[in-house]
Amino acid sequence: RRVRRSMDLLPRKTVSDQIVPHESFTMDTRDHEDHTFCGIMFDVECRDSLPMEYIEISSVWIRGYLGPIKVFATPCSFKDKHESPECWTKLYEGDHRPSPQTLKKIDLQVPVRLYPGTSIGLYVHSARPGDEAIVYDNQRLRRPVSGDMNLAILPGLAHLSSTPFSHHALWGAWRHRREFVGRLSYGVRWLMWNPEVHDLFPQSLQTVVMAVLMGAKRKESILYLLHDEMVLYILNSINWWESFKDVPEESADEDDDDEDDRSHSMWW
């Protein structure tokens, strides 16, 4: 006899209860040490390869002789905004002792969120006089993209003025084709598995889900004792990011008949 419960007693979550701390994303270019000056401005993109509600950047790591540091953010991109302070929001302000060899963690006073498929511009600046405040690199490829499954960091501008957003500097204020050197720390709020978003999840999880659903329809399976809604509730409760973080890879030329057969086997 199948166990039954009211659907109202088994509400399924759409997102994880908390932001899940993610291993720090590191772009390690310290061995190059091409340049140091007052600031670096660059874009950060949130990839959409894994199902998430958003990413929250909590820290920026930099090195150099540092001094009075400010961190700013702007929606979409820094492009055409590098001398427009009204377009930016300050995320951090504080003084720091020199750290020319070791990355220094800057905990943002205002964490910044990115949603899948969106981007922001980040601007890290030091008011320290001279040309040794913040380490950055030359752009070595035409369009280098550094990152991981969740984030991408794009090339940007170096700033040679100790005044944020200023166009005044002895040798010109901005240098193009420059790259951020350091690290971003962030957390992720993942989507939870539900039937309507099944196709967004890694293939390994989709395979497990389909095996469970098929088992729940076979009388010889112990899963058959559970009501359909209870099975869906259990699948919804999986912290899938701990074991199923392979990136979904859908074949562009997959046979349409195979897709139809697979969709007909789902009973939600």
Coordinates of C-alpha atoms in Angstrom, one line a residue:
R1 CA 0.0 0.0 0.0
R2 CA 1.4 3.3 -1.0
V3 CA 2.1 6.0 1.6
R4 CA 0.2 9.2 1.0
R5 CA 0.6 12.7 2.4
S6 CA -1.1 16.0 1.6
M7 CA 0.9 18.0 -1.0
D8 CA 0.5 21.0 1.4
L9 CA 2.6 19.1 4.0
L10 CA 5.5 18.6 1.6
P11 CA 6.3 22.1 0.1
R12 CA 9.3 21.9 -2.3
K13 CA 11.9 24.6 -2.2
T14 CA 12.9 26.5 -5.3
V15 CA 16.3 27.7 -4.0
S16 CA 18.8 26.7 -1.3
D17 CA 18.0 28.0 2.1
Q18 CA 21.4 29.7 2.4
I19 CA 24.2 31.0 0.2
V20 CA 26.6 28.1 -0.1
P21 CA 30.2 29.2 0.3
H22 CA 32.2 28.3 -2.8
E23 CA 35.9 27.6 -3.1
S24 CA 37.6 30.9 -3.9
F25 CA 38.0 31.6 -7.5
T26 CA 41.7 32.4 -8.2
M27 CA 43.3 33.9 -11.2
D28 CA 47.0 33.5 -10.4
T29 CA 49.1 35.8 -12.5
R30 CA 51.5 36.8 -9.7
D31 CA 54.6 35.4 -11.5
H32 CA 54.1 37.9 -14.4
E33 CA 54.1 41.1 -12.2
D34 CA 54.0 43.2 -15.3
H35 CA 53.0 46.5 -13.8
T36 CA 52.0 48.3 -10.6
F37 CA 50.0 51.6 -10.3
C38 CA 46.9 53.0 -8.8
G39 CA 44.0 50.9 -10.0
I40 CA 42.4 48.3 -12.2
M41 CA 39.0 48.3 -13.7
F42 CA 37.5 45.1 -15.3
D43 CA 34.3 43.2 -15.9
V44 CA 33.1 40.0 -14.1
E45 CA 30.5 37.8 -15.8
C46 CA 28.2 35.2 -14.1
R47 CA 28.0 32.1 -16.2
D48 CA 24.8 30.2 -16.7
S49 CA 26.2 26.7 -17.0
L50 CA 24.9 25.6 -13.6
P51 CA 21.4 26.2 -12.1
M52 CA 21.7 29.0 -9.6
E53 CA 19.7 32.0 -8.4
Y54 CA 22.7 34.2 -7.9
I55 CA 26.4 34.6 -7.0
E56 CA 27.4 36.9 -4.2
I57 CA 31.0 38.3 -4.3
S58 CA 32.1 39.0 -0.8
S59 CA 35.9 39.7 -1.1
V60 CA 38.5 40.9 -3.5
W61 CA 42.1 39.9 -3.0
I62 CA 44.9 42.2 -4.3
R63 CA 48.6 42.8 -3.7
G64 CA 51.0 45.7 -3.9
Y65 CA 51.9 48.6 -1.6
L66 CA 48.2 49.2 -1.3
G67 CA 47.4 52.2 1.0
P68 CA 43.9 53.8 1.0
I69 CA 41.8 51.3 -1.0
K70 CA 38.4 51.8 -2.5
V71 CA 36.3 49.2 -4.4
F72 CA 33.5 50.2 -6.7
A73 CA 30.9 48.4 -8.9
T74 CA 28.7 49.3 -11.8
P75 CA 26.0 47.3 -13.6
C76 CA 26.8 45.5 -16.8
S77 CA 30.2 46.8 -17.7
F78 CA 32.9 49.5 -16.9
K79 CA 33.0 50.5 -20.6
D80 CA 32.3 54.2 -21.3
K81 CA 32.0 54.7 -17.5
H82 CA 35.6 54.9 -16.4
E83 CA 35.4 58.7 -15.8
S84 CA 31.8 58.8 -14.6
P85 CA 31.8 58.2 -10.8
E86 CA 28.0 58.8 -10.7
C87 CA 27.6 55.4 -12.5
W88 CA 29.4 53.5 -9.7
T89 CA 28.5 52.3 -6.2
K90 CA 31.2 52.1 -3.5
L91 CA 31.6 48.7 -2.0
Y92 CA 34.6 49.2 0.3
E93 CA 36.9 51.9 1.7
G94 CA 39.8 51.3 4.0
D95 CA 43.6 51.7 4.6
H96 CA 46.0 48.7 4.2
R97 CA 49.6 48.1 4.9
P98 CA 51.9 47.1 2.1
S99 CA 51.7 43.5 0.8
P100 CA 53.8 43.4 -2.4
Q101 CA 54.1 39.6 -2.5
T102 CA 51.1 38.2 -0.7
L103 CA 47.5 38.7 -1.8
K104 CA 45.6 40.8 0.8
K105 CA 41.9 40.0 1.4
I106 CA 39.5 43.0 1.0
D107 CA 36.2 42.1 2.6
L108 CA 33.6 44.1 0.8
Q109 CA 31.4 46.2 3.1
V110 CA 28.6 45.9 0.5
P111 CA 28.7 42.4 -1.1
V112 CA 27.6 42.4 -4.8
R113 CA 25.3 39.9 -6.5
L114 CA 25.4 38.7 -10.0
Y115 CA 22.6 36.7 -11.6
P116 CA 23.1 34.0 -14.3
G117 CA 24.0 35.6 -17.7
T118 CA 24.7 39.1 -16.2
S119 CA 27.9 41.0 -15.6
I120 CA 29.2 43.9 -13.6
G121 CA 32.2 46.2 -13.7
L122 CA 34.6 46.2 -10.8
Y123 CA 37.1 49.0 -10.0
V124 CA 39.8 48.6 -7.4
H125 CA 41.7 51.8 -6.6
S126 CA 44.4 53.1 -4.3
A127 CA 45.0 56.7 -3.4
R128 CA 48.6 56.0 -2.5
P129 CA 51.0 58.4 -4.3
G130 CA 53.4 56.8 -6.7
D131 CA 53.2 53.8 -9.0
E132 CA 53.5 50.8 -6.7
A133 CA 50.0 50.5 -5.1
I134 CA 48.3 47.7 -7.0
V135 CA 49.7 44.9 -9.2
Y136 CA 48.2 44.1 -12.5
D137 CA 49.2 42.4 -15.8
N138 CA 49.3 43.0 -19.5
Q139 CA 46.6 41.3 -21.6
R140 CA 48.4 38.4 -23.3
L141 CA 45.6 37.0 -25.5
R142 CA 43.2 38.8 -27.8
R143 CA 40.2 38.1 -25.5
P144 CA 41.4 36.1 -22.5
V145 CA 38.7 34.9 -20.1
S146 CA 39.9 33.6 -16.7
G147 CA 37.5 31.9 -14.4
D148 CA 35.7 28.7 -13.4
M149 CA 32.2 27.2 -14.0
N150 CA 30.5 30.1 -12.3
L151 CA 32.5 33.3 -13.0
A152 CA 34.6 34.8 -15.8
I153 CA 37.0 37.8 -15.4
L154 CA 37.6 39.9 -18.5
P155 CA 40.5 42.3 -19.4
G156 CA 40.1 45.9 -18.5
L157 CA 41.8 49.3 -17.9
A158 CA 44.7 50.2 -15.6
H159 CA 44.4 53.6 -13.8
L160 CA 47.5 55.7 -13.3
S161 CA 46.0 58.5 -11.2
S162 CA 45.8 58.4 -7.4
T163 CA 42.4 60.2 -7.7
P164 CA 39.5 57.8 -8.5
F165 CA 38.0 58.2 -12.0
S166 CA 40.4 61.1 -12.8
H167 CA 41.7 61.7 -16.3
H168 CA 44.6 63.7 -15.0
A169 CA 48.0 61.8 -14.9
L170 CA 51.5 62.7 -16.0
W171 CA 51.7 59.9 -18.6
G172 CA 48.0 59.7 -19.4
A173 CA 45.5 58.3 -16.9
W174 CA 44.4 55.0 -18.5
R175 CA 46.0 52.0 -20.0
H176 CA 44.0 49.6 -22.1
R177 CA 44.4 45.8 -22.4
R178 CA 45.3 45.2 -18.8
E179 CA 44.2 42.3 -16.5
F180 CA 43.3 42.0 -12.9
V181 CA 45.8 40.1 -10.6
G182 CA 44.3 38.5 -7.6
R183 CA 41.3 36.6 -6.4
L184 CA 37.5 36.8 -5.9
S185 CA 35.8 35.1 -3.0
Y186 CA 32.1 34.4 -3.5
G187 CA 29.1 32.2 -2.5
V188 CA 26.3 30.7 -4.6
R189 CA 22.6 30.4 -4.0
W190 CA 21.8 27.3 -6.0
L191 CA 18.4 26.4 -7.5
M192 CA 16.9 23.2 -6.0
W193 CA 15.7 20.4 -8.3
N194 CA 12.1 20.6 -9.4
P195 CA 10.4 19.0 -12.3
E196 CA 9.9 22.2 -14.2
V197 CA 13.7 23.0 -14.1
H198 CA 14.9 19.4 -14.6
D199 CA 16.8 20.2 -17.9
L200 CA 18.9 22.9 -16.2
F201 CA 20.7 20.5 -14.0
P202 CA 23.9 18.5 -14.6
Q203 CA 23.5 15.3 -16.6
S204 CA 24.7 13.1 -13.8
L205 CA 21.8 14.4 -11.5
Q206 CA 19.3 14.1 -14.3
T207 CA 20.3 10.4 -14.7
V208 CA 19.9 9.8 -10.9
V209 CA 16.5 11.5 -10.9
M210 CA 15.2 9.5 -13.8
A211 CA 16.4 6.2 -12.2
V212 CA 14.5 7.1 -9.0
L213 CA 11.4 8.1 -10.9
M214 CA 11.4 4.9 -12.9
G215 CA 11.9 2.9 -9.7
A216 CA 9.0 4.6 -8.0
K217 CA 6.8 3.2 -10.8
R218 CA 7.8 -0.4 -10.5
K219 CA 5.9 -2.5 -8.0
E220 CA 8.9 -4.6 -7.1
S221 CA 10.8 -1.4 -6.0
I222 CA 10.7 -0.2 -2.4
L223 CA 10.2 3.3 -3.8
Y224 CA 6.8 2.2 -5.1
L225 CA 5.6 2.4 -1.5
L226 CA 5.9 6.2 -1.6
H227 CA 3.4 8.6 -3.1
D228 CA 4.5 10.5 -6.1
E229 CA 4.7 13.8 -4.2
M230 CA 6.9 12.3 -1.5
V231 CA 9.4 11.1 -4.2
L232 CA 9.5 14.6 -5.7
Y233 CA 10.0 16.1 -2.2
I234 CA 13.0 13.8 -1.6
L235 CA 14.6 14.7 -4.9
N236 CA 14.0 18.4 -4.2
S237 CA 15.9 18.0 -0.9
I238 CA 19.1 16.9 -2.5
N239 CA 22.1 19.2 -2.0
W240 CA 23.1 18.3 -5.6
W241 CA 26.0 20.8 -5.7
E242 CA 28.0 18.6 -3.3
S243 CA 28.1 15.6 -5.7
F244 CA 26.7 16.6 -9.1
K245 CA 28.5 19.6 -10.4
D246 CA 29.4 18.4 -13.8
V247 CA 28.4 21.0 -16.4
P248 CA 25.3 20.0 -18.5
E249 CA 26.4 19.2 -22.0
E250 CA 23.5 18.9 -24.5
S251 CA 24.4 17.8 -28.0
A252 CA 23.3 20.3 -30.5
D253 CA 22.4 17.7 -33.1
E254 CA 20.7 15.2 -30.7
D255 CA 18.1 13.2 -32.4
D256 CA 14.6 14.7 -31.9
D257 CA 13.0 11.3 -31.5
D258 CA 15.2 10.5 -28.6
E259 CA 14.2 13.8 -26.9
D260 CA 10.5 12.9 -27.4
D261 CA 11.0 9.5 -25.9
R262 CA 12.7 10.9 -22.9
S263 CA 10.1 13.5 -22.3
H264 CA 7.3 11.0 -22.5
S265 CA 8.8 8.9 -19.7
M266 CA 8.5 11.8 -17.2
W267 CA 5.3 11.7 -15.1
W268 CA 5.3 15.1 -13.4

